[in-house]
Amino acid sequence: MFAKGYTNIRAMIETQYGILSHMITDIAYRYQTLLKQTKEEADRLAQNNSDGDYDVYHTILNGFNDVEEMSSCLMTESRKILFCAIFSYYETMLNEFVLYYNIANNATLPSQILDSILKAYKTKYGEEITCIEENVEYANSFYRLLRNLYMHGSLSKEKDRCTLFNYAGVTNGLKTFGIDTIIIADNDFLFKALDCFKTILVCVDDAFMQQLSEEQKQLMRAKDIIREAINNYPPEMPGLEDEYPPFCSIRVHRLLCEAESLLIYVAKRGNAEAQMLLADLYISAFETPQKKKGFSWLKKAVAQNYLPAIQMLREIENE
């Protein structure tokens, strides 16, 4: 966990957002600095090669280098490149969600990856993640098409081209020229795109974290109940206070049943630790073991490469 309770995913979202925000703010400064250095170099060349006629030489030199035009060109290209980087940030983070939350996905387009994530969430938790529809529409259509135009120079489908230029015609921060050129005219458009993507990513992460937080609460409660059951009836052999007792009173049985109920809730949601603890209950805790059921849950945890479960299975097999 990170500061402010961030997960690895949320920390990545915030870190990359900060970097890209700084880059947007810094565009003008970096290129104005570069242009200043270019002009100073031109002045130096003029002075060193003018043979006393600096003004005439410098006028001729500047005739070949329109600084204002160069500045406009550099800003246009830099904004184009940075927009593609912003879109890549969104696409990369969606793939991180797929890996982090173990979501089945064969899609490659960001819109399809997002759909996979939303469907997986609904299947697992029975609820929907409600992202702002306007942001999703911009991400899936307008921004995607603009990125494709900048990366490939053209759009393969006439329908896509029409859609993109219709969007661009009513969007602040863009200028259209002819039927094939769209220029990002100011940094506000870049910030809007970046904030759109971050809003979607944070919305998805918050939804998952809310569910995971509830799972962790249930898991911690189950562990506390199990400890209470064990401590209620210490084992006959000293030094084995963390083991289940060899007998089970009515009170202990009720505690274990309560823990079982909590663990089932979390285990069914794919939590490997809960699956292993539930397996341990069935195999070791109850007076009447339910080994078949226990091994079934243990294998689910092992299938997720949960190391404690793998070790537990090895120990059982070596007994």
PDB file of C-alpha atoms in Angstrom:
ATOM      1  CA  MET A   1       0.000   0.000   0.000  1.00  0.00           C
ATOM      2  CA  PHE A   2       1.079   3.554  -0.658  1.00  0.00           C
ATOM      3  CA  ALA A   3       0.467   6.913   0.973  1.00  0.00           C
ATOM      4  CA  LYS A   4      -3.221   7.915   1.202  1.00  0.00           C
ATOM      5  CA  GLY A   5      -4.097   4.224   1.027  1.00  0.00           C
ATOM      6  CA  TYR A   6      -3.371   3.955  -2.684  1.00  0.00           C
ATOM      7  CA  THR A   7      -2.985   0.578  -4.323  1.00  0.00           C
ATOM      8  CA  ASN A   8      -0.222  -0.091  -6.838  1.00  0.00           C
ATOM      9  CA  ILE A   9      -2.695   0.719  -9.604  1.00  0.00           C
ATOM     10  CA  ARG A  10      -3.848   3.998  -8.064  1.00  0.00           C
ATOM     11  CA  ALA A  11      -0.257   5.057  -7.386  1.00  0.00           C
ATOM     12  CA  MET A  12       0.561   4.454 -11.062  1.00  0.00           C
ATOM     13  CA  ILE A  13      -2.499   6.442 -12.160  1.00  0.00           C
ATOM     14  CA  GLU A  14      -1.528   9.407  -9.997  1.00  0.00           C
ATOM     15  CA  THR A  15       2.204   9.277 -10.780  1.00  0.00           C
ATOM     16  CA  GLN A  16       1.770   9.162 -14.539  1.00  0.00           C
ATOM     17  CA  TYR A  17      -0.923  11.840 -14.364  1.00  0.00           C
ATOM     18  CA  GLY A  18       1.487  14.125 -12.518  1.00  0.00           C
ATOM     19  CA  ILE A  19       4.260  13.551 -15.046  1.00  0.00           C
ATOM     20  CA  LEU A  20       1.997  14.214 -18.029  1.00  0.00           C
ATOM     21  CA  SER A  21       0.478  17.316 -16.383  1.00  0.00           C
ATOM     22  CA  HIS A  22       3.952  18.720 -15.851  1.00  0.00           C
ATOM     23  CA  MET A  23       4.879  17.995 -19.457  1.00  0.00           C
ATOM     24  CA  ILE A  24       1.812  19.852 -20.725  1.00  0.00           C
ATOM     25  CA  THR A  25       2.581  22.872 -18.552  1.00  0.00           C
ATOM     26  CA  ASP A  26       6.217  22.798 -19.605  1.00  0.00           C
ATOM     27  CA  ILE A  27       5.720  22.642 -23.384  1.00  0.00           C
ATOM     28  CA  ALA A  28       5.896  26.367 -24.048  1.00  0.00           C
ATOM     29  CA  TYR A  29       8.830  26.922 -21.689  1.00  0.00           C
ATOM     30  CA  ARG A  30      10.912  24.121 -23.191  1.00  0.00           C
ATOM     31  CA  TYR A  31      10.384  25.184 -26.772  1.00  0.00           C
ATOM     32  CA  GLN A  32      10.753  28.899 -26.084  1.00  0.00           C
ATOM     33  CA  THR A  33      14.057  28.061 -24.412  1.00  0.00           C
ATOM     34  CA  LEU A  34      15.089  26.025 -27.428  1.00  0.00           C
ATOM     35  CA  LEU A  35      14.131  28.835 -29.807  1.00  0.00           C
ATOM     36  CA  LYS A  36      16.051  31.343 -27.729  1.00  0.00           C
ATOM     37  CA  GLN A  37      19.126  29.131 -27.917  1.00  0.00           C
ATOM     38  CA  THR A  38      18.637  28.809 -31.697  1.00  0.00           C
ATOM     39  CA  LYS A  39      18.373  32.571 -32.106  1.00  0.00           C
ATOM     40  CA  GLU A  40      21.464  33.170 -29.960  1.00  0.00           C
ATOM     41  CA  GLU A  41      23.365  30.671 -32.100  1.00  0.00           C
ATOM     42  CA  ALA A  42      22.207  32.500 -35.238  1.00  0.00           C
ATOM     43  CA  ASP A  43      23.408  35.791 -33.759  1.00  0.00           C
ATOM     44  CA  ARG A  44      26.766  34.257 -32.945  1.00  0.00           C
ATOM     45  CA  LEU A  45      27.119  32.916 -36.475  1.00  0.00           C
ATOM     46  CA  ALA A  46      26.194  36.329 -37.902  1.00  0.00           C
ATOM     47  CA  GLN A  47      28.755  38.130 -35.762  1.00  0.00           C
ATOM     48  CA  ASN A  48      31.507  35.630 -36.525  1.00  0.00           C
ATOM     49  CA  ASN A  49      30.914  35.607 -40.274  1.00  0.00           C
ATOM     50  CA  SER A  50      29.754  39.130 -41.144  1.00  0.00           C
ATOM     51  CA  ASP A  51      33.183  40.726 -41.674  1.00  0.00           C
ATOM     52  CA  GLY A  52      31.962  43.903 -40.027  1.00  0.00           C
ATOM     53  CA  ASP A  53      28.607  43.999 -41.792  1.00  0.00           C
ATOM     54  CA  TYR A  54      26.631  42.242 -39.024  1.00  0.00           C
ATOM     55  CA  ASP A  55      23.261  43.895 -39.660  1.00  0.00           C
ATOM     56  CA  VAL A  56      23.154  42.932 -43.322  1.00  0.00           C
ATOM     57  CA  TYR A  57      24.301  39.362 -42.623  1.00  0.00           C
ATOM     58  CA  HIS A  58      21.868  38.938 -39.738  1.00  0.00           C
ATOM     59  CA  THR A  59      18.960  40.197 -41.862  1.00  0.00           C
ATOM     60  CA  ILE A  60      19.795  37.687 -44.576  1.00  0.00           C
ATOM     61  CA  LEU A  61      20.179  34.869 -42.004  1.00  0.00           C
ATOM     62  CA  ASN A  62      16.816  35.617 -40.401  1.00  0.00           C
ATOM     63  CA  GLY A  63      15.242  35.572 -43.829  1.00  0.00           C
ATOM     64  CA  PHE A  64      15.842  31.815 -43.925  1.00  0.00           C
ATOM     65  CA  ASN A  65      14.486  31.172 -40.406  1.00  0.00           C
ATOM     66  CA  ASP A  66      11.079  32.525 -39.477  1.00  0.00           C
ATOM     67  CA  VAL A  67      11.216  32.139 -35.688  1.00  0.00           C
ATOM     68  CA  GLU A  68       7.470  32.599 -35.224  1.00  0.00           C
ATOM     69  CA  GLU A  69       6.688  29.960 -37.814  1.00  0.00           C
ATOM     70  CA  MET A  70       9.227  27.600 -36.262  1.00  0.00           C
ATOM     71  CA  SER A  71       7.703  28.132 -32.819  1.00  0.00           C
ATOM     72  CA  SER A  72       4.201  27.398 -34.117  1.00  0.00           C
ATOM     73  CA  CYS A  73       5.402  24.250 -35.871  1.00  0.00           C
ATOM     74  CA  LEU A  74       7.240  22.968 -32.791  1.00  0.00           C
ATOM     75  CA  MET A  75       4.266  23.608 -30.504  1.00  0.00           C
ATOM     76  CA  THR A  76       1.900  21.887 -32.925  1.00  0.00           C
ATOM     77  CA  GLU A  77       4.081  18.799 -33.234  1.00  0.00           C
ATOM     78  CA  SER A  78       4.830  18.618 -29.523  1.00  0.00           C
ATOM     79  CA  ARG A  79       1.139  18.786 -28.607  1.00  0.00           C
ATOM     80  CA  LYS A  80       0.386  16.081 -31.144  1.00  0.00           C
ATOM     81  CA  ILE A  81       3.084  13.799 -29.695  1.00  0.00           C
ATOM     82  CA  LEU A  82       2.011  14.526 -26.127  1.00  0.00           C
ATOM     83  CA  PHE A  83      -1.632  13.750 -26.914  1.00  0.00           C
ATOM     84  CA  CYS A  84      -0.568  10.325 -28.211  1.00  0.00           C
ATOM     85  CA  ALA A  85       1.394   9.825 -24.970  1.00  0.00           C
ATOM     86  CA  ILE A  86      -1.716  10.724 -22.942  1.00  0.00           C
ATOM     87  CA  PHE A  87      -3.786   8.156 -24.846  1.00  0.00           C
ATOM     88  CA  SER A  88      -1.057   5.547 -24.340  1.00  0.00           C
ATOM     89  CA  TYR A  89      -1.201   6.272 -20.601  1.00  0.00           C
ATOM     90  CA  TYR A  90      -4.903   5.397 -20.643  1.00  0.00           C
ATOM     91  CA  GLU A  91      -4.383   2.234 -22.686  1.00  0.00           C
ATOM     92  CA  THR A  92      -1.464   1.091 -20.520  1.00  0.00           C
ATOM     93  CA  MET A  93      -3.404   1.590 -17.291  1.00  0.00           C
ATOM     94  CA  LEU A  94      -6.379  -0.408 -18.606  1.00  0.00           C
ATOM     95  CA  ASN A  95      -4.013  -3.315 -19.308  1.00  0.00           C
ATOM     96  CA  GLU A  96      -2.595  -2.932 -15.796  1.00  0.00           C
ATOM     97  CA  PHE A  97      -6.127  -3.354 -14.404  1.00  0.00           C
ATOM     98  CA  VAL A  98      -6.501  -6.564 -16.416  1.00  0.00           C
ATOM     99  CA  LEU A  99      -3.286  -7.974 -14.925  1.00  0.00           C
ATOM    100  CA  TYR A 100      -3.774  -6.646 -11.381  1.00  0.00           C
ATOM    101  CA  TYR A 101      -7.321  -7.946 -10.976  1.00  0.00           C
ATOM    102  CA  ASN A 102      -6.750 -11.123 -13.027  1.00  0.00           C
ATOM    103  CA  ILE A 103      -9.418 -10.290 -15.631  1.00  0.00           C
ATOM    104  CA  ALA A 104      -9.892 -12.510 -18.667  1.00  0.00           C
ATOM    105  CA  ASN A 105      -9.299 -10.385 -21.740  1.00  0.00           C
ATOM    106  CA  ASN A 106      -8.398 -11.012 -25.381  1.00  0.00           C
ATOM    107  CA  ALA A 107      -9.154  -7.478 -26.590  1.00  0.00           C
ATOM    108  CA  THR A 108      -6.593  -5.026 -27.913  1.00  0.00           C
ATOM    109  CA  LEU A 109      -8.628  -1.842 -28.437  1.00  0.00           C
ATOM    110  CA  PRO A 110      -8.942   0.305 -25.284  1.00  0.00           C
ATOM    111  CA  SER A 111     -12.736   0.460 -25.631  1.00  0.00           C
ATOM    112  CA  GLN A 112     -12.918  -3.348 -25.697  1.00  0.00           C
ATOM    113  CA  ILE A 113     -10.487  -3.690 -22.781  1.00  0.00           C
ATOM    114  CA  LEU A 114     -12.652  -1.317 -20.730  1.00  0.00           C
ATOM    115  CA  ASP A 115     -15.735  -3.384 -21.622  1.00  0.00           C
ATOM    116  CA  SER A 116     -13.949  -6.535 -20.422  1.00  0.00           C
ATOM    117  CA  ILE A 117     -13.148  -4.862 -17.104  1.00  0.00           C
ATOM    118  CA  LEU A 118     -16.706  -3.596 -16.599  1.00  0.00           C
ATOM    119  CA  LYS A 119     -18.209  -6.990 -17.471  1.00  0.00           C
ATOM    120  CA  ALA A 120     -15.786  -8.834 -15.157  1.00  0.00           C
ATOM    121  CA  TYR A 121     -16.729  -6.521 -12.299  1.00  0.00           C
ATOM    122  CA  LYS A 122     -20.445  -7.036 -12.850  1.00  0.00           C
ATOM    123  CA  THR A 123     -20.010 -10.827 -13.063  1.00  0.00           C
ATOM    124  CA  LYS A 124     -17.947 -10.959  -9.887  1.00  0.00           C
ATOM    125  CA  TYR A 125     -19.809  -8.486  -7.700  1.00  0.00           C
ATOM    126  CA  GLY A 126     -23.272  -8.329  -9.246  1.00  0.00           C
ATOM    127  CA  GLU A 127     -23.048  -4.546  -9.619  1.00  0.00           C
ATOM    128  CA  GLU A 128     -22.136  -2.130 -12.378  1.00  0.00           C
ATOM    129  CA  ILE A 129     -19.369   0.457 -12.418  1.00  0.00           C
ATOM    130  CA  THR A 130     -20.998   3.704 -13.425  1.00  0.00           C
ATOM    131  CA  CYS A 131     -18.441   5.802 -15.284  1.00  0.00           C
ATOM    132  CA  ILE A 132     -19.399   9.214 -16.646  1.00  0.00           C
ATOM    133  CA  GLU A 133     -20.877   8.376 -20.055  1.00  0.00           C
ATOM    134  CA  GLU A 134     -19.519  11.523 -21.683  1.00  0.00           C
ATOM    135  CA  ASN A 135     -15.959  10.599 -20.687  1.00  0.00           C
ATOM    136  CA  VAL A 136     -16.316   7.054 -21.987  1.00  0.00           C
ATOM    137  CA  GLU A 137     -17.765   8.327 -25.278  1.00  0.00           C
ATOM    138  CA  TYR A 138     -14.861  10.750 -25.756  1.00  0.00           C
ATOM    139  CA  ALA A 139     -12.320   8.064 -24.881  1.00  0.00           C
ATOM    140  CA  ASN A 140     -13.845   5.383 -27.107  1.00  0.00           C
ATOM    141  CA  SER A 141     -14.529   7.509 -30.151  1.00  0.00           C
ATOM    142  CA  PHE A 142     -13.198  11.044 -30.385  1.00  0.00           C
ATOM    143  CA  TYR A 143      -9.844  10.658 -28.622  1.00  0.00           C
ATOM    144  CA  ARG A 144      -9.227   7.242 -30.164  1.00  0.00           C
ATOM    145  CA  LEU A 145      -9.823   8.548 -33.679  1.00  0.00           C
ATOM    146  CA  LEU A 146      -7.674  11.612 -33.082  1.00  0.00           C
ATOM    147  CA  ARG A 147      -4.837   9.433 -31.828  1.00  0.00           C
ATOM    148  CA  ASN A 148      -5.174   7.200 -34.897  1.00  0.00           C
ATOM    149  CA  LEU A 149      -5.076  10.243 -37.191  1.00  0.00           C
ATOM    150  CA  TYR A 150      -1.905  11.544 -35.541  1.00  0.00           C
ATOM    151  CA  MET A 151      -0.190   8.158 -35.506  1.00  0.00           C
ATOM    152  CA  HIS A 152      -1.086   7.017 -39.041  1.00  0.00           C
ATOM    153  CA  GLY A 153      -1.624  10.310 -40.848  1.00  0.00           C
ATOM    154  CA  SER A 154      -5.072   9.315 -42.076  1.00  0.00           C
ATOM    155  CA  LEU A 155      -8.156   7.296 -41.157  1.00  0.00           C
ATOM    156  CA  SER A 156      -8.996   4.176 -43.140  1.00  0.00           C
ATOM    157  CA  LYS A 157     -12.769   4.617 -42.932  1.00  0.00           C
ATOM    158  CA  GLU A 158     -14.648   7.614 -44.313  1.00  0.00           C
ATOM    159  CA  LYS A 159     -17.200   7.233 -41.517  1.00  0.00           C
ATOM    160  CA  ASP A 160     -14.449   7.589 -38.900  1.00  0.00           C
ATOM    161  CA  ARG A 161     -13.046  10.652 -40.644  1.00  0.00           C
ATOM    162  CA  CYS A 162     -16.462  12.325 -40.697  1.00  0.00           C
ATOM    163  CA  THR A 163     -17.071  11.469 -37.033  1.00  0.00           C
ATOM    164  CA  LEU A 164     -13.705  12.877 -35.990  1.00  0.00           C
ATOM    165  CA  PHE A 165     -14.019  16.127 -37.944  1.00  0.00           C
ATOM    166  CA  ASN A 166     -17.569  16.655 -36.682  1.00  0.00           C
ATOM    167  CA  TYR A 167     -16.263  16.338 -33.115  1.00  0.00           C
ATOM    168  CA  ALA A 168     -13.290  18.587 -33.827  1.00  0.00           C
ATOM    169  CA  GLY A 169     -15.475  21.273 -35.352  1.00  0.00           C
ATOM    170  CA  VAL A 170     -17.308  21.894 -32.069  1.00  0.00           C
ATOM    171  CA  THR A 171     -14.486  21.157 -29.616  1.00  0.00           C
ATOM    172  CA  ASN A 172     -12.593  23.952 -27.892  1.00  0.00           C
ATOM    173  CA  GLY A 173      -8.841  23.857 -28.336  1.00  0.00           C
ATOM    174  CA  LEU A 174      -8.832  22.340 -31.825  1.00  0.00           C
ATOM    175  CA  LYS A 175      -8.564  23.902 -35.264  1.00  0.00           C
ATOM    176  CA  THR A 176      -9.392  22.100 -38.488  1.00  0.00           C
ATOM    177  CA  PHE A 177      -7.799  22.810 -41.856  1.00  0.00           C
ATOM    178  CA  GLY A 178      -9.276  21.204 -44.951  1.00  0.00           C
ATOM    179  CA  ILE A 179     -10.318  17.575 -44.686  1.00  0.00           C
ATOM    180  CA  ASP A 180      -7.140  16.060 -43.289  1.00  0.00           C
ATOM    181  CA  THR A 181      -5.602  18.390 -40.717  1.00  0.00           C
ATOM    182  CA  ILE A 182      -6.534  18.911 -37.074  1.00  0.00           C
ATOM    183  CA  ILE A 183      -4.282  21.065 -34.883  1.00  0.00           C
ATOM    184  CA  ILE A 184      -4.318  21.200 -31.086  1.00  0.00           C
ATOM    185  CA  ALA A 185      -4.338  24.957 -30.592  1.00  0.00           C
ATOM    186  CA  ASP A 186      -3.870  25.195 -26.824  1.00  0.00           C
ATOM    187  CA  ASN A 187      -2.901  23.181 -23.766  1.00  0.00           C
ATOM    188  CA  ASP A 188      -6.424  23.200 -22.295  1.00  0.00           C
ATOM    189  CA  PHE A 189      -7.428  20.506 -24.774  1.00  0.00           C
ATOM    190  CA  LEU A 190      -4.570  18.273 -23.550  1.00  0.00           C
ATOM    191  CA  PHE A 191      -5.600  18.756 -19.924  1.00  0.00           C
ATOM    192  CA  LYS A 192      -9.204  17.923 -20.812  1.00  0.00           C
ATOM    193  CA  ALA A 193      -8.135  14.663 -22.481  1.00  0.00           C
ATOM    194  CA  LEU A 194      -5.846  13.759 -19.572  1.00  0.00           C
ATOM    195  CA  ASP A 195      -8.563  14.481 -16.994  1.00  0.00           C
ATOM    196  CA  CYS A 196     -11.092  12.473 -19.014  1.00  0.00           C
ATOM    197  CA  PHE A 197      -8.880   9.390 -18.944  1.00  0.00           C
ATOM    198  CA  LYS A 198      -7.969   9.803 -15.280  1.00  0.00           C
ATOM    199  CA  THR A 199     -11.651  10.116 -14.331  1.00  0.00           C
ATOM    200  CA  ILE A 200     -12.431   6.769 -15.955  1.00  0.00           C
ATOM    201  CA  LEU A 201      -9.414   5.030 -14.398  1.00  0.00           C
ATOM    202  CA  VAL A 202     -10.073   6.378 -10.899  1.00  0.00           C
ATOM    203  CA  CYS A 203     -13.751   5.432 -11.160  1.00  0.00           C
ATOM    204  CA  VAL A 204     -12.820   1.829 -11.998  1.00  0.00           C
ATOM    205  CA  ASP A 205     -10.152   1.643  -9.297  1.00  0.00           C
ATOM    206  CA  ASP A 206     -12.457   3.099  -6.633  1.00  0.00           C
ATOM    207  CA  ALA A 207     -15.128   0.520  -7.473  1.00  0.00           C
ATOM    208  CA  PHE A 208     -12.707  -2.387  -7.156  1.00  0.00           C
ATOM    209  CA  MET A 209     -11.133  -0.990  -3.996  1.00  0.00           C
ATOM    210  CA  GLN A 210     -14.498  -0.580  -2.343  1.00  0.00           C
ATOM    211  CA  GLN A 211     -15.206  -4.265  -2.928  1.00  0.00           C
ATOM    212  CA  LEU A 212     -11.716  -5.340  -1.880  1.00  0.00           C
ATOM    213  CA  SER A 213     -11.974  -3.238   1.255  1.00  0.00           C
ATOM    214  CA  GLU A 214     -15.169  -5.060   2.170  1.00  0.00           C
ATOM    215  CA  GLU A 215     -13.464  -8.395   1.472  1.00  0.00           C
ATOM    216  CA  GLN A 216     -10.557  -7.489   3.731  1.00  0.00           C
ATOM    217  CA  LYS A 217     -12.934  -6.510   6.532  1.00  0.00           C
ATOM    218  CA  GLN A 218     -14.712  -9.849   6.240  1.00  0.00           C
ATOM    219  CA  LEU A 219     -11.414 -11.720   6.082  1.00  0.00           C
ATOM    220  CA  MET A 220     -10.012  -9.974   9.171  1.00  0.00           C
ATOM    221  CA  ARG A 221     -13.236 -10.629  11.056  1.00  0.00           C
ATOM    222  CA  ALA A 222     -13.063 -14.343  10.142  1.00  0.00           C
ATOM    223  CA  LYS A 223      -9.454 -14.548  11.365  1.00  0.00           C
ATOM    224  CA  ASP A 224     -10.402 -12.896  14.662  1.00  0.00           C
ATOM    225  CA  ILE A 225     -13.222 -15.399  15.163  1.00  0.00           C
ATOM    226  CA  ILE A 226     -10.926 -18.339  14.420  1.00  0.00           C
ATOM    227  CA  ARG A 227      -8.374 -17.037  16.944  1.00  0.00           C
ATOM    228  CA  GLU A 228     -11.160 -16.669  19.481  1.00  0.00           C
ATOM    229  CA  ALA A 229     -12.229 -20.275  18.878  1.00  0.00           C
ATOM    230  CA  ILE A 230      -8.653 -21.557  19.276  1.00  0.00           C
ATOM    231  CA  ASN A 231      -7.984 -19.493  22.413  1.00  0.00           C
ATOM    232  CA  ASN A 232     -11.242 -20.600  23.989  1.00  0.00           C
ATOM    233  CA  TYR A 233      -9.996 -24.141  24.235  1.00  0.00           C
ATOM    234  CA  PRO A 234      -6.186 -24.263  24.318  1.00  0.00           C
ATOM    235  CA  PRO A 235      -4.606 -27.448  23.002  1.00  0.00           C
ATOM    236  CA  GLU A 236      -3.442 -30.167  25.372  1.00  0.00           C
ATOM    237  CA  MET A 237       0.161 -29.751  24.209  1.00  0.00           C
ATOM    238  CA  PRO A 238       1.865 -26.441  25.244  1.00  0.00           C
ATOM    239  CA  GLY A 239       3.385 -24.409  22.434  1.00  0.00           C
ATOM    240  CA  LEU A 240       0.664 -25.215  19.933  1.00  0.00           C
ATOM    241  CA  GLU A 241      -1.570 -22.246  20.696  1.00  0.00           C
ATOM    242  CA  ASP A 242      -2.012 -21.529  16.982  1.00  0.00           C
ATOM    243  CA  GLU A 243      -3.381 -25.008  16.268  1.00  0.00           C
ATOM    244  CA  TYR A 244      -7.003 -26.093  16.354  1.00  0.00           C
ATOM    245  CA  PRO A 245      -8.007 -27.942  19.554  1.00  0.00           C
ATOM    246  CA  PRO A 246      -8.604 -31.702  19.394  1.00  0.00           C
ATOM    247  CA  PHE A 247     -12.183 -31.245  20.565  1.00  0.00           C
ATOM    248  CA  CYS A 248     -14.961 -28.830  19.762  1.00  0.00           C
ATOM    249  CA  SER A 249     -17.504 -27.400  22.232  1.00  0.00           C
ATOM    250  CA  ILE A 250     -20.832 -25.958  21.162  1.00  0.00           C
ATOM    251  CA  ARG A 251     -19.446 -22.418  21.545  1.00  0.00           C
ATOM    252  CA  VAL A 252     -16.330 -23.222  19.501  1.00  0.00           C
ATOM    253  CA  HIS A 253     -18.456 -24.943  16.857  1.00  0.00           C
ATOM    254  CA  ARG A 254     -20.641 -21.847  16.542  1.00  0.00           C
ATOM    255  CA  LEU A 255     -17.581 -19.625  16.212  1.00  0.00           C
ATOM    256  CA  LEU A 256     -16.152 -21.843  13.475  1.00  0.00           C
ATOM    257  CA  CYS A 257     -19.471 -21.825  11.623  1.00  0.00           C
ATOM    258  CA  GLU A 258     -19.517 -18.032  11.764  1.00  0.00           C
ATOM    259  CA  ALA A 259     -15.963 -17.921  10.404  1.00  0.00           C
ATOM    260  CA  GLU A 260     -16.962 -20.389   7.687  1.00  0.00           C
ATOM    261  CA  SER A 261     -19.811 -18.137   6.579  1.00  0.00           C
ATOM    262  CA  LEU A 262     -17.542 -15.089   6.345  1.00  0.00           C
ATOM    263  CA  LEU A 263     -14.817 -16.986   4.495  1.00  0.00           C
ATOM    264  CA  ILE A 264     -17.233 -18.441   1.946  1.00  0.00           C
ATOM    265  CA  TYR A 265     -18.387 -14.909   1.100  1.00  0.00           C
ATOM    266  CA  VAL A 266     -14.804 -13.811   0.387  1.00  0.00           C
ATOM    267  CA  ALA A 267     -13.572 -17.101  -1.116  1.00  0.00           C
ATOM    268  CA  LYS A 268     -16.324 -17.091  -3.734  1.00  0.00           C
ATOM    269  CA  ARG A 269     -14.993 -13.738  -4.900  1.00  0.00           C
ATOM    270  CA  GLY A 270     -11.657 -15.312  -5.722  1.00  0.00           C
ATOM    271  CA  ASN A 271      -9.642 -14.365  -2.625  1.00  0.00           C
ATOM    272  CA  ALA A 272      -6.893 -17.001  -2.402  1.00  0.00           C
ATOM    273  CA  GLU A 273      -6.179 -16.473   1.303  1.00  0.00           C
ATOM    274  CA  ALA A 274      -9.844 -16.952   2.176  1.00  0.00           C
ATOM    275  CA  GLN A 275      -9.955 -20.086   0.035  1.00  0.00           C
ATOM    276  CA  MET A 276      -6.966 -21.555   1.883  1.00  0.00           C
ATOM    277  CA  LEU A 277      -8.364 -20.664   5.343  1.00  0.00           C
ATOM    278  CA  LEU A 278     -11.708 -22.174   4.405  1.00  0.00           C
ATOM    279  CA  ALA A 279      -9.938 -25.335   3.285  1.00  0.00           C
ATOM    280  CA  ASP A 280      -8.123 -25.463   6.621  1.00  0.00           C
ATOM    281  CA  LEU A 281     -11.421 -25.181   8.471  1.00  0.00           C
ATOM    282  CA  TYR A 282     -12.968 -28.075   6.572  1.00  0.00           C
ATOM    283  CA  ILE A 283      -9.905 -30.306   6.810  1.00  0.00           C
ATOM    284  CA  SER A 284      -8.700 -29.575  10.358  1.00  0.00           C
ATOM    285  CA  ALA A 285     -11.071 -27.518  12.493  1.00  0.00           C
ATOM    286  CA  PHE A 286     -14.445 -29.233  12.652  1.00  0.00           C
ATOM    287  CA  GLU A 287     -14.882 -32.418  14.654  1.00  0.00           C
ATOM    288  CA  THR A 288     -16.278 -34.007  11.487  1.00  0.00           C
ATOM    289  CA  PRO A 289     -13.802 -33.140   8.701  1.00  0.00           C
ATOM    290  CA  GLN A 290     -15.093 -32.335   5.233  1.00  0.00           C
ATOM    291  CA  LYS A 291     -11.901 -33.133   3.369  1.00  0.00           C
ATOM    292  CA  LYS A 292     -13.401 -33.279  -0.108  1.00  0.00           C
ATOM    293  CA  LYS A 293     -14.815 -29.803   0.255  1.00  0.00           C
ATOM    294  CA  GLY A 294     -11.592 -28.625   1.886  1.00  0.00           C
ATOM    295  CA  PHE A 295      -9.379 -29.898  -0.937  1.00  0.00           C
ATOM    296  CA  SER A 296     -11.679 -28.279  -3.476  1.00  0.00           C
ATOM    297  CA  TRP A 297     -11.117 -24.846  -1.936  1.00  0.00           C
ATOM    298  CA  LEU A 298      -7.419 -25.473  -1.420  1.00  0.00           C
ATOM    299  CA  LYS A 299      -6.941 -26.317  -5.094  1.00  0.00           C
ATOM    300  CA  LYS A 300      -8.643 -23.049  -6.045  1.00  0.00           C
ATOM    301  CA  ALA A 301      -6.085 -21.145  -3.980  1.00  0.00           C
ATOM    302  CA  VAL A 302      -3.217 -23.212  -5.417  1.00  0.00           C
ATOM    303  CA  ALA A 303      -4.469 -22.474  -8.931  1.00  0.00           C
ATOM    304  CA  GLN A 304      -3.848 -18.794  -8.191  1.00  0.00           C
ATOM    305  CA  ASN A 305      -0.225 -19.603  -7.260  1.00  0.00           C
ATOM    306  CA  TYR A 306      -0.856 -18.560  -3.656  1.00  0.00           C
ATOM    307  CA  LEU A 307       2.346 -19.762  -1.979  1.00  0.00           C
ATOM    308  CA  PRO A 308       0.918 -20.537   1.524  1.00  0.00           C
ATOM    309  CA  ALA A 309      -1.740 -22.722  -0.116  1.00  0.00           C
ATOM    310  CA  ILE A 310       0.888 -24.515  -2.202  1.00  0.00           C
ATOM    311  CA  GLN A 311       2.910 -25.169   0.942  1.00  0.00           C
ATOM    312  CA  MET A 312      -0.184 -26.390   2.803  1.00  0.00           C
ATOM    313  CA  LEU A 313      -1.007 -28.837   0.001  1.00  0.00           C
ATOM    314  CA  ARG A 314       2.555 -30.189   0.039  1.00  0.00           C
ATOM    315  CA  GLU A 315       2.458 -30.732   3.805  1.00  0.00           C
ATOM    316  CA  ILE A 316      -0.863 -32.564   3.575  1.00  0.00           C
ATOM    317  CA  GLU A 317       0.403 -34.790   0.772  1.00  0.00           C
ATOM    318  CA  ASN A 318       3.580 -35.638   2.758  1.00  0.00           C
ATOM    319  CA  GLU A 319       1.689 -36.681   5.899  1.00  0.00           C
TER     320      GLU A 319
END
